[in-house]
């Protein structure tokens, strides 16, 4: 009956979230990485905006069944406070960042599904019951402080969307599995921000023979800035008096490899999410023909897989046994 999957605290959680850069790569921290944010947004919005078709088999032939109550739940309003696109997008974001997404299934007196109420993924704990089946506990204090279990549900009452999983019970998120490369991208972004916040690097130096007084130094800086500073003065010729010389400051070629590092991080993180790199801001090596082929592969190998996970859980939990109803997310 011990918890399965990622524990909410303790040594195992501590080890699994820390990258070698020294930063804890939690789902919230990982979203600050531009590539992680771009990948999760692209996948979740792409699947969320598609029509979730509800089909009824008549004589072995599937025909649209828009009058079925399930169609409204899946395409218009799964609950009174959330639209269908927002619900699907939020569920996928949780699944991509936490590995799992949960929604409570509300049923009426005869067992028909009338609502899907999303739960916070970081507030749900999964454990095995006496019969070996998963039990879902919602806790009000997930991190720190005393925990109190607000409610417990059986597997039949929870719409559980899983990421790829080793044990088949809890999904694993790329956030933990590729945390080192995410940590590198976060550190690269922090370095660039600090580089410019601290004045970056001067374009050049004015060398003066002798020593200037503080007043002379101030006057020289103001004079030089008024002549050459600003976009409107770009390219103007500066004339230096005797005793002054100009020396250009160039960027160290080794430091210029920061651009290559950021490109490498982008490609590796995109690969972990199964997203073509040109879709997350790197089209340097992508032609029109290769981009078109990559788009088709993205639908086939990434979006279709996530759609199948939605469809399978819907067939297991939302369609009543024996009812000739099937659902498909169309692309």
PDB file of C-alpha atoms in Angstrom:
ATOM      1  CA  UNK A   1       0.000   0.000   0.000  1.00  0.00           C
ATOM      2  CA  UNK A   2       3.013   2.297  -0.156  1.00  0.00           C
ATOM      3  CA  UNK A   3       2.886   5.245  -2.612  1.00  0.00           C
ATOM      4  CA  UNK A   4       3.874   4.400  -6.168  1.00  0.00           C
ATOM      5  CA  UNK A   5       5.855   6.593  -8.510  1.00  0.00           C
ATOM      6  CA  UNK A   6       7.390   9.938  -7.612  1.00  0.00           C
ATOM      7  CA  UNK A   7       7.164  10.540  -3.830  1.00  0.00           C
ATOM      8  CA  UNK A   8       6.084  13.968  -2.582  1.00  0.00           C
ATOM      9  CA  UNK A   9       9.243  14.499  -0.523  1.00  0.00           C
ATOM     10  CA  UNK A  10      12.296  12.912   1.024  1.00  0.00           C
ATOM     11  CA  UNK A  11      15.632  11.783  -0.394  1.00  0.00           C
ATOM     12  CA  UNK A  12      14.328  10.263  -3.618  1.00  0.00           C
ATOM     13  CA  UNK A  13      12.490  13.408  -4.677  1.00  0.00           C
ATOM     14  CA  UNK A  14      15.516  15.504  -3.735  1.00  0.00           C
ATOM     15  CA  UNK A  15      17.883  13.429  -5.849  1.00  0.00           C
ATOM     16  CA  UNK A  16      15.615  13.155  -8.868  1.00  0.00           C
ATOM     17  CA  UNK A  17      14.864  16.877  -9.256  1.00  0.00           C
ATOM     18  CA  UNK A  18      18.392  18.303  -8.960  1.00  0.00           C
ATOM     19  CA  UNK A  19      20.480  18.800 -12.100  1.00  0.00           C
ATOM     20  CA  UNK A  20      24.263  18.721 -12.080  1.00  0.00           C
ATOM     21  CA  UNK A  21      24.214  22.509 -12.411  1.00  0.00           C
ATOM     22  CA  UNK A  22      22.964  22.613  -8.808  1.00  0.00           C
ATOM     23  CA  UNK A  23      19.476  23.869  -9.637  1.00  0.00           C
ATOM     24  CA  UNK A  24      16.311  21.991  -8.717  1.00  0.00           C
ATOM     25  CA  UNK A  25      14.413  21.331 -11.959  1.00  0.00           C
ATOM     26  CA  UNK A  26      10.830  21.299 -10.753  1.00  0.00           C
ATOM     27  CA  UNK A  27       7.986  21.598 -13.284  1.00  0.00           C
ATOM     28  CA  UNK A  28       7.554  25.255 -12.326  1.00  0.00           C
ATOM     29  CA  UNK A  29      11.277  25.972 -12.760  1.00  0.00           C
ATOM     30  CA  UNK A  30      11.477  24.009 -16.023  1.00  0.00           C
ATOM     31  CA  UNK A  31       8.785  26.168 -17.630  1.00  0.00           C
ATOM     32  CA  UNK A  32      11.196  29.110 -17.392  1.00  0.00           C
ATOM     33  CA  UNK A  33      13.393  27.360 -19.952  1.00  0.00           C
ATOM     34  CA  UNK A  34      12.285  28.800 -23.330  1.00  0.00           C
ATOM     35  CA  UNK A  35      12.360  25.438 -25.121  1.00  0.00           C
ATOM     36  CA  UNK A  36      10.343  23.646 -22.421  1.00  0.00           C
ATOM     37  CA  UNK A  37       7.737  26.394 -22.474  1.00  0.00           C
ATOM     38  CA  UNK A  38       7.568  26.324 -26.284  1.00  0.00           C
ATOM     39  CA  UNK A  39       7.275  22.519 -26.489  1.00  0.00           C
ATOM     40  CA  UNK A  40       4.598  22.153 -23.810  1.00  0.00           C
ATOM     41  CA  UNK A  41       2.554  25.040 -25.216  1.00  0.00           C
ATOM     42  CA  UNK A  42       2.783  23.710 -28.780  1.00  0.00           C
ATOM     43  CA  UNK A  43       1.724  20.151 -27.914  1.00  0.00           C
ATOM     44  CA  UNK A  44      -1.060  21.106 -25.504  1.00  0.00           C
ATOM     45  CA  UNK A  45      -2.624  23.743 -27.759  1.00  0.00           C
ATOM     46  CA  UNK A  46      -2.342  21.597 -30.890  1.00  0.00           C
ATOM     47  CA  UNK A  47      -4.296  18.713 -29.340  1.00  0.00           C
ATOM     48  CA  UNK A  48      -6.714  20.938 -27.410  1.00  0.00           C
ATOM     49  CA  UNK A  49      -8.059  22.781 -30.462  1.00  0.00           C
ATOM     50  CA  UNK A  50      -8.986  19.628 -32.412  1.00  0.00           C
ATOM     51  CA  UNK A  51     -12.519  18.257 -32.558  1.00  0.00           C
ATOM     52  CA  UNK A  52     -13.051  15.202 -30.362  1.00  0.00           C
ATOM     53  CA  UNK A  53     -15.500  13.248 -32.507  1.00  0.00           C
ATOM     54  CA  UNK A  54     -18.113  11.017 -30.877  1.00  0.00           C
ATOM     55  CA  UNK A  55     -19.218   8.195 -33.168  1.00  0.00           C
ATOM     56  CA  UNK A  56     -22.046   5.656 -32.894  1.00  0.00           C
ATOM     57  CA  UNK A  57     -21.790   2.318 -34.682  1.00  0.00           C
ATOM     58  CA  UNK A  58     -24.877   1.525 -36.718  1.00  0.00           C
ATOM     59  CA  UNK A  59     -24.664  -1.724 -38.651  1.00  0.00           C
ATOM     60  CA  UNK A  60     -20.932  -1.808 -38.085  1.00  0.00           C
ATOM     61  CA  UNK A  61     -20.468   1.647 -39.629  1.00  0.00           C
ATOM     62  CA  UNK A  62     -19.432   4.596 -37.396  1.00  0.00           C
ATOM     63  CA  UNK A  63     -21.639   7.675 -37.832  1.00  0.00           C
ATOM     64  CA  UNK A  64     -21.359  11.049 -36.026  1.00  0.00           C
ATOM     65  CA  UNK A  65     -23.307  11.262 -32.760  1.00  0.00           C
ATOM     66  CA  UNK A  66     -23.227  14.947 -31.848  1.00  0.00           C
ATOM     67  CA  UNK A  67     -26.478  14.596 -29.927  1.00  0.00           C
ATOM     68  CA  UNK A  68     -24.750  12.285 -27.432  1.00  0.00           C
ATOM     69  CA  UNK A  69     -24.124  14.002 -24.041  1.00  0.00           C
ATOM     70  CA  UNK A  70     -20.457  12.999 -24.230  1.00  0.00           C
ATOM     71  CA  UNK A  71     -19.943  15.240 -27.274  1.00  0.00           C
ATOM     72  CA  UNK A  72     -20.787  18.378 -25.297  1.00  0.00           C
ATOM     73  CA  UNK A  73     -18.520  17.338 -22.422  1.00  0.00           C
ATOM     74  CA  UNK A  74     -15.533  16.681 -24.681  1.00  0.00           C
ATOM     75  CA  UNK A  75     -15.947  19.588 -27.108  1.00  0.00           C
ATOM     76  CA  UNK A  76     -17.816  22.393 -25.360  1.00  0.00           C
ATOM     77  CA  UNK A  77     -17.992  22.294 -21.564  1.00  0.00           C
ATOM     78  CA  UNK A  78     -16.626  19.491 -19.358  1.00  0.00           C
ATOM     79  CA  UNK A  79     -17.624  21.443 -16.236  1.00  0.00           C
ATOM     80  CA  UNK A  80     -19.413  24.736 -15.461  1.00  0.00           C
ATOM     81  CA  UNK A  81     -16.204  26.720 -14.940  1.00  0.00           C
ATOM     82  CA  UNK A  82     -13.996  25.505 -17.803  1.00  0.00           C
ATOM     83  CA  UNK A  83     -14.290  25.165 -21.578  1.00  0.00           C
ATOM     84  CA  UNK A  84     -13.270  22.005 -23.407  1.00  0.00           C
ATOM     85  CA  UNK A  85     -10.144  23.520 -24.979  1.00  0.00           C
ATOM     86  CA  UNK A  86      -8.954  24.910 -21.661  1.00  0.00           C
ATOM     87  CA  UNK A  87      -9.609  21.563 -19.953  1.00  0.00           C
ATOM     88  CA  UNK A  88      -7.696  19.543 -22.541  1.00  0.00           C
ATOM     89  CA  UNK A  89      -4.852  22.066 -22.685  1.00  0.00           C
ATOM     90  CA  UNK A  90      -4.533  22.122 -18.892  1.00  0.00           C
ATOM     91  CA  UNK A  91      -4.620  18.323 -18.663  1.00  0.00           C
ATOM     92  CA  UNK A  92      -1.874  17.989 -21.268  1.00  0.00           C
ATOM     93  CA  UNK A  93       0.279  20.637 -19.616  1.00  0.00           C
ATOM     94  CA  UNK A  94       0.090  18.713 -16.341  1.00  0.00           C
ATOM     95  CA  UNK A  95       0.923  15.472 -18.120  1.00  0.00           C
ATOM     96  CA  UNK A  96       3.915  16.977 -19.927  1.00  0.00           C
ATOM     97  CA  UNK A  97       5.285  18.686 -16.814  1.00  0.00           C
ATOM     98  CA  UNK A  98       4.305  16.260 -14.031  1.00  0.00           C
ATOM     99  CA  UNK A  99       3.859  13.040 -16.009  1.00  0.00           C
ATOM    100  CA  UNK A 100       0.226  12.686 -14.930  1.00  0.00           C
ATOM    101  CA  UNK A 101      -3.035  14.619 -15.133  1.00  0.00           C
ATOM    102  CA  UNK A 102      -6.193  13.937 -13.119  1.00  0.00           C
ATOM    103  CA  UNK A 103      -9.874  14.838 -13.348  1.00  0.00           C
ATOM    104  CA  UNK A 104     -12.738  13.657 -11.165  1.00  0.00           C
ATOM    105  CA  UNK A 105     -15.523  12.009 -13.168  1.00  0.00           C
ATOM    106  CA  UNK A 106     -18.976  13.180 -12.064  1.00  0.00           C
ATOM    107  CA  UNK A 107     -21.841  10.789 -12.855  1.00  0.00           C
ATOM    108  CA  UNK A 108     -25.604  11.045 -12.460  1.00  0.00           C
ATOM    109  CA  UNK A 109     -27.889   8.528 -10.751  1.00  0.00           C
ATOM    110  CA  UNK A 110     -27.901   6.159 -13.746  1.00  0.00           C
ATOM    111  CA  UNK A 111     -24.139   6.266 -14.269  1.00  0.00           C
ATOM    112  CA  UNK A 112     -23.928   8.722 -17.162  1.00  0.00           C
ATOM    113  CA  UNK A 113     -20.945  11.098 -17.123  1.00  0.00           C
ATOM    114  CA  UNK A 114     -22.077  14.685 -16.521  1.00  0.00           C
ATOM    115  CA  UNK A 115     -18.825  16.435 -15.568  1.00  0.00           C
ATOM    116  CA  UNK A 116     -15.029  16.271 -15.594  1.00  0.00           C
ATOM    117  CA  UNK A 117     -13.459  18.280 -12.770  1.00  0.00           C
ATOM    118  CA  UNK A 118      -9.713  18.767 -13.048  1.00  0.00           C
ATOM    119  CA  UNK A 119      -7.444  18.278 -10.015  1.00  0.00           C
ATOM    120  CA  UNK A 120      -4.026  19.795  -9.349  1.00  0.00           C
ATOM    121  CA  UNK A 121      -1.457  17.204 -10.381  1.00  0.00           C
ATOM    122  CA  UNK A 122       0.922  18.166  -7.559  1.00  0.00           C
ATOM    123  CA  UNK A 123      -1.821  17.594  -4.966  1.00  0.00           C
ATOM    124  CA  UNK A 124      -2.727  14.036  -5.943  1.00  0.00           C
ATOM    125  CA  UNK A 125      -1.015  10.989  -4.458  1.00  0.00           C
ATOM    126  CA  UNK A 126      -1.507   7.530  -5.922  1.00  0.00           C
ATOM    127  CA  UNK A 127      -1.206   4.363  -3.847  1.00  0.00           C
ATOM    128  CA  UNK A 128      -2.312   0.750  -4.173  1.00  0.00           C
ATOM    129  CA  UNK A 129      -5.443  -0.368  -2.362  1.00  0.00           C
ATOM    130  CA  UNK A 130      -5.905  -3.767  -0.686  1.00  0.00           C
ATOM    131  CA  UNK A 131      -7.012  -5.238  -4.028  1.00  0.00           C
ATOM    132  CA  UNK A 132      -3.964  -3.853  -5.855  1.00  0.00           C
ATOM    133  CA  UNK A 133      -5.966  -1.210  -7.708  1.00  0.00           C
ATOM    134  CA  UNK A 134      -4.824   2.444  -7.683  1.00  0.00           C
ATOM    135  CA  UNK A 135      -6.345   4.754  -5.084  1.00  0.00           C
ATOM    136  CA  UNK A 136      -6.218   8.522  -5.633  1.00  0.00           C
ATOM    137  CA  UNK A 137      -5.866  10.801  -2.605  1.00  0.00           C
ATOM    138  CA  UNK A 138      -6.169  14.571  -2.851  1.00  0.00           C
ATOM    139  CA  UNK A 139      -4.047  16.399  -0.284  1.00  0.00           C
ATOM    140  CA  UNK A 140      -4.400  20.049   0.643  1.00  0.00           C
ATOM    141  CA  UNK A 141      -0.756  20.598   1.692  1.00  0.00           C
ATOM    142  CA  UNK A 142       1.493  19.013  -0.899  1.00  0.00           C
ATOM    143  CA  UNK A 143       4.838  20.664  -0.107  1.00  0.00           C
ATOM    144  CA  UNK A 144       5.790  21.386   3.485  1.00  0.00           C
ATOM    145  CA  UNK A 145       3.598  21.626   6.527  1.00  0.00           C
ATOM    146  CA  UNK A 146       1.136  19.020   7.683  1.00  0.00           C
ATOM    147  CA  UNK A 147      -0.761  17.067   5.033  1.00  0.00           C
ATOM    148  CA  UNK A 148      -4.456  16.372   5.274  1.00  0.00           C
ATOM    149  CA  UNK A 149      -6.269  14.077   2.866  1.00  0.00           C
ATOM    150  CA  UNK A 150      -9.374  15.909   1.676  1.00  0.00           C
ATOM    151  CA  UNK A 151     -10.870  13.132  -0.439  1.00  0.00           C
ATOM    152  CA  UNK A 152     -10.114   9.682  -1.809  1.00  0.00           C
ATOM    153  CA  UNK A 153     -11.323   8.221  -5.119  1.00  0.00           C
ATOM    154  CA  UNK A 154     -11.159   4.809  -6.737  1.00  0.00           C
ATOM    155  CA  UNK A 155      -9.679   4.383 -10.209  1.00  0.00           C
ATOM    156  CA  UNK A 156     -13.105   4.242 -11.884  1.00  0.00           C
ATOM    157  CA  UNK A 157     -13.875   7.786 -10.724  1.00  0.00           C
ATOM    158  CA  UNK A 158     -10.660   9.423 -11.981  1.00  0.00           C
ATOM    159  CA  UNK A 159      -9.794  10.340 -15.571  1.00  0.00           C
ATOM    160  CA  UNK A 160      -6.053   9.670 -15.406  1.00  0.00           C
ATOM    161  CA  UNK A 161      -3.957  10.841 -18.351  1.00  0.00           C
ATOM    162  CA  UNK A 162      -0.483   9.284 -18.220  1.00  0.00           C
ATOM    163  CA  UNK A 163       2.776  10.149 -19.935  1.00  0.00           C
ATOM    164  CA  UNK A 164       4.984   7.227 -21.116  1.00  0.00           C
ATOM    165  CA  UNK A 165       5.401   4.927 -18.134  1.00  0.00           C
ATOM    166  CA  UNK A 166       7.633   2.070 -17.011  1.00  0.00           C
ATOM    167  CA  UNK A 167       5.163   0.544 -14.541  1.00  0.00           C
ATOM    168  CA  UNK A 168       1.986   1.476 -16.426  1.00  0.00           C
ATOM    169  CA  UNK A 169       0.549   3.157 -13.328  1.00  0.00           C
ATOM    170  CA  UNK A 170       2.285   6.530 -13.180  1.00  0.00           C
ATOM    171  CA  UNK A 171       3.715   8.433 -16.124  1.00  0.00           C
ATOM    172  CA  UNK A 172       7.246   9.806 -16.296  1.00  0.00           C
ATOM    173  CA  UNK A 173       7.863  13.331 -17.477  1.00  0.00           C
ATOM    174  CA  UNK A 174      10.809  14.480 -19.617  1.00  0.00           C
ATOM    175  CA  UNK A 175      11.355  17.218 -17.034  1.00  0.00           C
ATOM    176  CA  UNK A 176      13.045  14.759 -14.659  1.00  0.00           C
ATOM    177  CA  UNK A 177      14.660  12.544 -17.272  1.00  0.00           C
ATOM    178  CA  UNK A 178      16.461  15.355 -19.140  1.00  0.00           C
ATOM    179  CA  UNK A 179      16.847  17.717 -16.202  1.00  0.00           C
ATOM    180  CA  UNK A 180      20.575  18.234 -16.833  1.00  0.00           C
ATOM    181  CA  UNK A 181      20.140  19.730 -20.294  1.00  0.00           C
ATOM    182  CA  UNK A 182      17.210  21.832 -19.036  1.00  0.00           C
ATOM    183  CA  UNK A 183      19.469  23.049 -16.246  1.00  0.00           C
ATOM    184  CA  UNK A 184      22.115  24.029 -18.797  1.00  0.00           C
ATOM    185  CA  UNK A 185      19.603  26.047 -20.815  1.00  0.00           C
ATOM    186  CA  UNK A 186      18.395  27.819 -17.678  1.00  0.00           C
ATOM    187  CA  UNK A 187      21.970  28.695 -16.710  1.00  0.00           C
ATOM    188  CA  UNK A 188      22.691  29.929 -20.250  1.00  0.00           C
ATOM    189  CA  UNK A 189      19.638  32.209 -20.129  1.00  0.00           C
ATOM    190  CA  UNK A 190      20.690  33.479 -16.713  1.00  0.00           C
ATOM    191  CA  UNK A 191      24.208  34.186 -17.982  1.00  0.00           C
ATOM    192  CA  UNK A 192      22.928  36.178 -20.966  1.00  0.00           C
ATOM    193  CA  UNK A 193      20.568  38.211 -18.766  1.00  0.00           C
ATOM    194  CA  UNK A 194      23.354  38.974 -16.291  1.00  0.00           C
ATOM    195  CA  UNK A 195      25.702  39.837 -19.151  1.00  0.00           C
ATOM    196  CA  UNK A 196      23.432  42.636 -20.344  1.00  0.00           C
ATOM    197  CA  UNK A 197      22.207  43.703 -16.907  1.00  0.00           C
ATOM    198  CA  UNK A 198      25.775  44.353 -15.829  1.00  0.00           C
ATOM    199  CA  UNK A 199      26.520  46.555 -18.816  1.00  0.00           C
ATOM    200  CA  UNK A 200      27.539  43.746 -21.162  1.00  0.00           C
ATOM    201  CA  UNK A 201      30.855  44.679 -22.774  1.00  0.00           C
ATOM    202  CA  UNK A 202      31.981  48.145 -23.966  1.00  0.00           C
ATOM    203  CA  UNK A 203      32.302  48.484 -27.756  1.00  0.00           C
ATOM    204  CA  UNK A 204      35.692  50.120 -27.366  1.00  0.00           C
ATOM    205  CA  UNK A 205      38.075  52.131 -25.220  1.00  0.00           C
ATOM    206  CA  UNK A 206      39.404  55.680 -25.524  1.00  0.00           C
ATOM    207  CA  UNK A 207      43.033  55.746 -24.453  1.00  0.00           C
ATOM    208  CA  UNK A 208      44.378  58.998 -23.039  1.00  0.00           C
ATOM    209  CA  UNK A 209      48.020  59.935 -22.644  1.00  0.00           C
ATOM    210  CA  UNK A 210      48.432  61.196 -19.100  1.00  0.00           C
ATOM    211  CA  UNK A 211      45.818  61.518 -16.360  1.00  0.00           C
ATOM    212  CA  UNK A 212      42.506  63.329 -16.612  1.00  0.00           C
ATOM    213  CA  UNK A 213      40.816  65.136 -13.780  1.00  0.00           C
ATOM    214  CA  UNK A 214      37.364  63.952 -12.773  1.00  0.00           C
ATOM    215  CA  UNK A 215      35.777  66.980 -14.445  1.00  0.00           C
ATOM    216  CA  UNK A 216      37.710  66.414 -17.687  1.00  0.00           C
ATOM    217  CA  UNK A 217      36.790  62.733 -17.697  1.00  0.00           C
ATOM    218  CA  UNK A 218      33.106  63.573 -17.272  1.00  0.00           C
ATOM    219  CA  UNK A 219      33.239  66.171 -20.052  1.00  0.00           C
ATOM    220  CA  UNK A 220      34.974  63.717 -22.414  1.00  0.00           C
ATOM    221  CA  UNK A 221      32.395  60.995 -21.791  1.00  0.00           C
ATOM    222  CA  UNK A 222      29.489  63.382 -22.381  1.00  0.00           C
ATOM    223  CA  UNK A 223      31.057  64.786 -25.524  1.00  0.00           C
ATOM    224  CA  UNK A 224      31.741  61.331 -26.980  1.00  0.00           C
ATOM    225  CA  UNK A 225      28.235  60.116 -26.138  1.00  0.00           C
ATOM    226  CA  UNK A 226      26.580  63.137 -27.755  1.00  0.00           C
ATOM    227  CA  UNK A 227      28.483  62.545 -31.005  1.00  0.00           C
ATOM    228  CA  UNK A 228      28.292  58.759 -31.334  1.00  0.00           C
ATOM    229  CA  UNK A 229      25.491  57.613 -28.994  1.00  0.00           C
ATOM    230  CA  UNK A 230      22.026  56.587 -30.175  1.00  0.00           C
ATOM    231  CA  UNK A 231      20.689  55.064 -33.364  1.00  0.00           C
ATOM    232  CA  UNK A 232      20.531  58.439 -35.138  1.00  0.00           C
ATOM    233  CA  UNK A 233      24.324  58.862 -34.716  1.00  0.00           C
ATOM    234  CA  UNK A 234      25.260  55.408 -35.981  1.00  0.00           C
ATOM    235  CA  UNK A 235      28.144  55.528 -38.457  1.00  0.00           C
ATOM    236  CA  UNK A 236      29.219  59.113 -37.681  1.00  0.00           C
ATOM    237  CA  UNK A 237      32.900  59.947 -37.850  1.00  0.00           C
ATOM    238  CA  UNK A 238      34.584  60.830 -34.567  1.00  0.00           C
ATOM    239  CA  UNK A 239      37.657  63.055 -34.414  1.00  0.00           C
ATOM    240  CA  UNK A 240      40.071  62.615 -31.531  1.00  0.00           C
ATOM    241  CA  UNK A 241      42.526  65.250 -30.364  1.00  0.00           C
ATOM    242  CA  UNK A 242      46.216  64.681 -29.879  1.00  0.00           C
ATOM    243  CA  UNK A 243      46.911  62.264 -27.042  1.00  0.00           C
ATOM    244  CA  UNK A 244      43.684  60.273 -27.588  1.00  0.00           C
ATOM    245  CA  UNK A 245      43.369  56.945 -29.376  1.00  0.00           C
ATOM    246  CA  UNK A 246      40.508  54.465 -29.994  1.00  0.00           C
ATOM    247  CA  UNK A 247      40.773  50.753 -29.420  1.00  0.00           C
ATOM    248  CA  UNK A 248      37.950  48.392 -30.395  1.00  0.00           C
ATOM    249  CA  UNK A 249      36.910  45.670 -27.927  1.00  0.00           C
ATOM    250  CA  UNK A 250      35.949  42.381 -29.579  1.00  0.00           C
ATOM    251  CA  UNK A 251      34.160  39.377 -28.116  1.00  0.00           C
ATOM    252  CA  UNK A 252      36.308  36.379 -27.290  1.00  0.00           C
ATOM    253  CA  UNK A 253      35.627  33.692 -29.954  1.00  0.00           C
ATOM    254  CA  UNK A 254      35.291  31.080 -27.192  1.00  0.00           C
ATOM    255  CA  UNK A 255      32.539  33.110 -25.548  1.00  0.00           C
ATOM    256  CA  UNK A 256      30.773  33.393 -28.900  1.00  0.00           C
ATOM    257  CA  UNK A 257      30.060  29.636 -28.660  1.00  0.00           C
ATOM    258  CA  UNK A 258      27.273  30.504 -26.232  1.00  0.00           C
ATOM    259  CA  UNK A 259      25.005  30.738 -29.268  1.00  0.00           C
ATOM    260  CA  UNK A 260      25.945  27.190 -30.256  1.00  0.00           C
ATOM    261  CA  UNK A 261      25.304  25.981 -26.713  1.00  0.00           C
ATOM    262  CA  UNK A 262      21.822  27.460 -26.659  1.00  0.00           C
ATOM    263  CA  UNK A 263      21.071  25.899 -30.046  1.00  0.00           C
ATOM    264  CA  UNK A 264      22.287  22.516 -28.772  1.00  0.00           C
ATOM    265  CA  UNK A 265      20.066  22.762 -25.672  1.00  0.00           C
ATOM    266  CA  UNK A 266      17.085  23.679 -27.825  1.00  0.00           C
ATOM    267  CA  UNK A 267      17.528  20.678 -30.107  1.00  0.00           C
ATOM    268  CA  UNK A 268      18.014  18.201 -27.252  1.00  0.00           C
ATOM    269  CA  UNK A 269      15.003  19.378 -25.238  1.00  0.00           C
ATOM    270  CA  UNK A 270      12.836  19.448 -28.355  1.00  0.00           C
ATOM    271  CA  UNK A 271      13.907  15.863 -29.109  1.00  0.00           C
ATOM    272  CA  UNK A 272      12.882  14.802 -25.586  1.00  0.00           C
ATOM    273  CA  UNK A 273       9.375  16.161 -26.203  1.00  0.00           C
ATOM    274  CA  UNK A 274       9.325  14.691 -29.746  1.00  0.00           C
ATOM    275  CA  UNK A 275       8.929  18.159 -31.281  1.00  0.00           C
ATOM    276  CA  UNK A 276      10.670  19.290 -34.519  1.00  0.00           C
ATOM    277  CA  UNK A 277      13.265  21.879 -33.591  1.00  0.00           C
ATOM    278  CA  UNK A 278      12.080  24.372 -36.237  1.00  0.00           C
ATOM    279  CA  UNK A 279       8.752  24.590 -34.373  1.00  0.00           C
ATOM    280  CA  UNK A 280      10.445  25.948 -31.255  1.00  0.00           C
ATOM    281  CA  UNK A 281      12.478  28.723 -32.826  1.00  0.00           C
ATOM    282  CA  UNK A 282      15.432  27.114 -34.650  1.00  0.00           C
ATOM    283  CA  UNK A 283      15.015  27.041 -38.429  1.00  0.00           C
ATOM    284  CA  UNK A 284      18.703  27.461 -39.300  1.00  0.00           C
ATOM    285  CA  UNK A 285      19.041  24.032 -40.935  1.00  0.00           C
ATOM    286  CA  UNK A 286      15.465  23.558 -42.110  1.00  0.00           C
ATOM    287  CA  UNK A 287      14.287  23.940 -45.691  1.00  0.00           C
ATOM    288  CA  UNK A 288      10.651  24.265 -46.731  1.00  0.00           C
ATOM    289  CA  UNK A 289      10.488  20.648 -47.872  1.00  0.00           C
ATOM    290  CA  UNK A 290      12.099  19.250 -44.724  1.00  0.00           C
ATOM    291  CA  UNK A 291       9.891  21.435 -42.511  1.00  0.00           C
ATOM    292  CA  UNK A 292       6.780  20.121 -44.261  1.00  0.00           C
ATOM    293  CA  UNK A 293       7.924  16.534 -43.719  1.00  0.00           C
ATOM    294  CA  UNK A 294       8.770  17.285 -40.066  1.00  0.00           C
ATOM    295  CA  UNK A 295       5.292  18.753 -39.554  1.00  0.00           C
ATOM    296  CA  UNK A 296       3.687  15.553 -40.820  1.00  0.00           C
ATOM    297  CA  UNK A 297       5.914  13.443 -38.560  1.00  0.00           C
ATOM    298  CA  UNK A 298       5.057  15.709 -35.621  1.00  0.00           C
ATOM    299  CA  UNK A 299       1.355  14.961 -36.099  1.00  0.00           C
ATOM    300  CA  UNK A 300       1.955  11.241 -36.625  1.00  0.00           C
ATOM    301  CA  UNK A 301       4.516  10.511 -33.916  1.00  0.00           C
ATOM    302  CA  UNK A 302       3.740  13.132 -31.246  1.00  0.00           C
ATOM    303  CA  UNK A 303       0.223  14.567 -31.411  1.00  0.00           C
ATOM    304  CA  UNK A 304      -1.407  11.289 -32.459  1.00  0.00           C
ATOM    305  CA  UNK A 305       0.166   9.515 -29.483  1.00  0.00           C
ATOM    306  CA  UNK A 306      -1.225  12.048 -27.021  1.00  0.00           C
ATOM    307  CA  UNK A 307      -4.615  11.914 -28.732  1.00  0.00           C
ATOM    308  CA  UNK A 308      -4.629   8.119 -28.377  1.00  0.00           C
ATOM    309  CA  UNK A 309      -4.026   8.433 -24.626  1.00  0.00           C
ATOM    310  CA  UNK A 310      -7.071  10.692 -24.321  1.00  0.00           C
ATOM    311  CA  UNK A 311      -9.194   8.371 -26.450  1.00  0.00           C
ATOM    312  CA  UNK A 312      -8.176   5.240 -24.543  1.00  0.00           C
ATOM    313  CA  UNK A 313      -8.973   6.708 -21.129  1.00  0.00           C
ATOM    314  CA  UNK A 314     -12.272   7.990 -22.489  1.00  0.00           C
ATOM    315  CA  UNK A 315     -13.189   4.509 -23.739  1.00  0.00           C
ATOM    316  CA  UNK A 316     -12.261   2.971 -20.374  1.00  0.00           C
ATOM    317  CA  UNK A 317     -13.912   5.467 -18.036  1.00  0.00           C
ATOM    318  CA  UNK A 318     -16.469   7.642 -19.880  1.00  0.00           C
ATOM    319  CA  UNK A 319     -18.238   5.259 -22.260  1.00  0.00           C
ATOM    320  CA  UNK A 320     -20.625   2.873 -20.519  1.00  0.00           C
ATOM    321  CA  UNK A 321     -19.975  -0.817 -21.078  1.00  0.00           C
ATOM    322  CA  UNK A 322     -21.929  -2.206 -24.016  1.00  0.00           C
ATOM    323  CA  UNK A 323     -22.749   1.220 -25.461  1.00  0.00           C
ATOM    324  CA  UNK A 324     -21.894   1.353 -29.218  1.00  0.00           C
ATOM    325  CA  UNK A 325     -19.971   4.620 -28.840  1.00  0.00           C
ATOM    326  CA  UNK A 326     -16.347   5.387 -29.760  1.00  0.00           C
ATOM    327  CA  UNK A 327     -14.410   8.655 -29.813  1.00  0.00           C
ATOM    328  CA  UNK A 328     -11.587   9.980 -31.991  1.00  0.00           C
ATOM    329  CA  UNK A 329      -9.612  13.225 -31.906  1.00  0.00           C
ATOM    330  CA  UNK A 330      -9.366  14.350 -35.523  1.00  0.00           C
ATOM    331  CA  UNK A 331      -6.308  16.044 -37.057  1.00  0.00           C
TER     332      UNK A 331
END
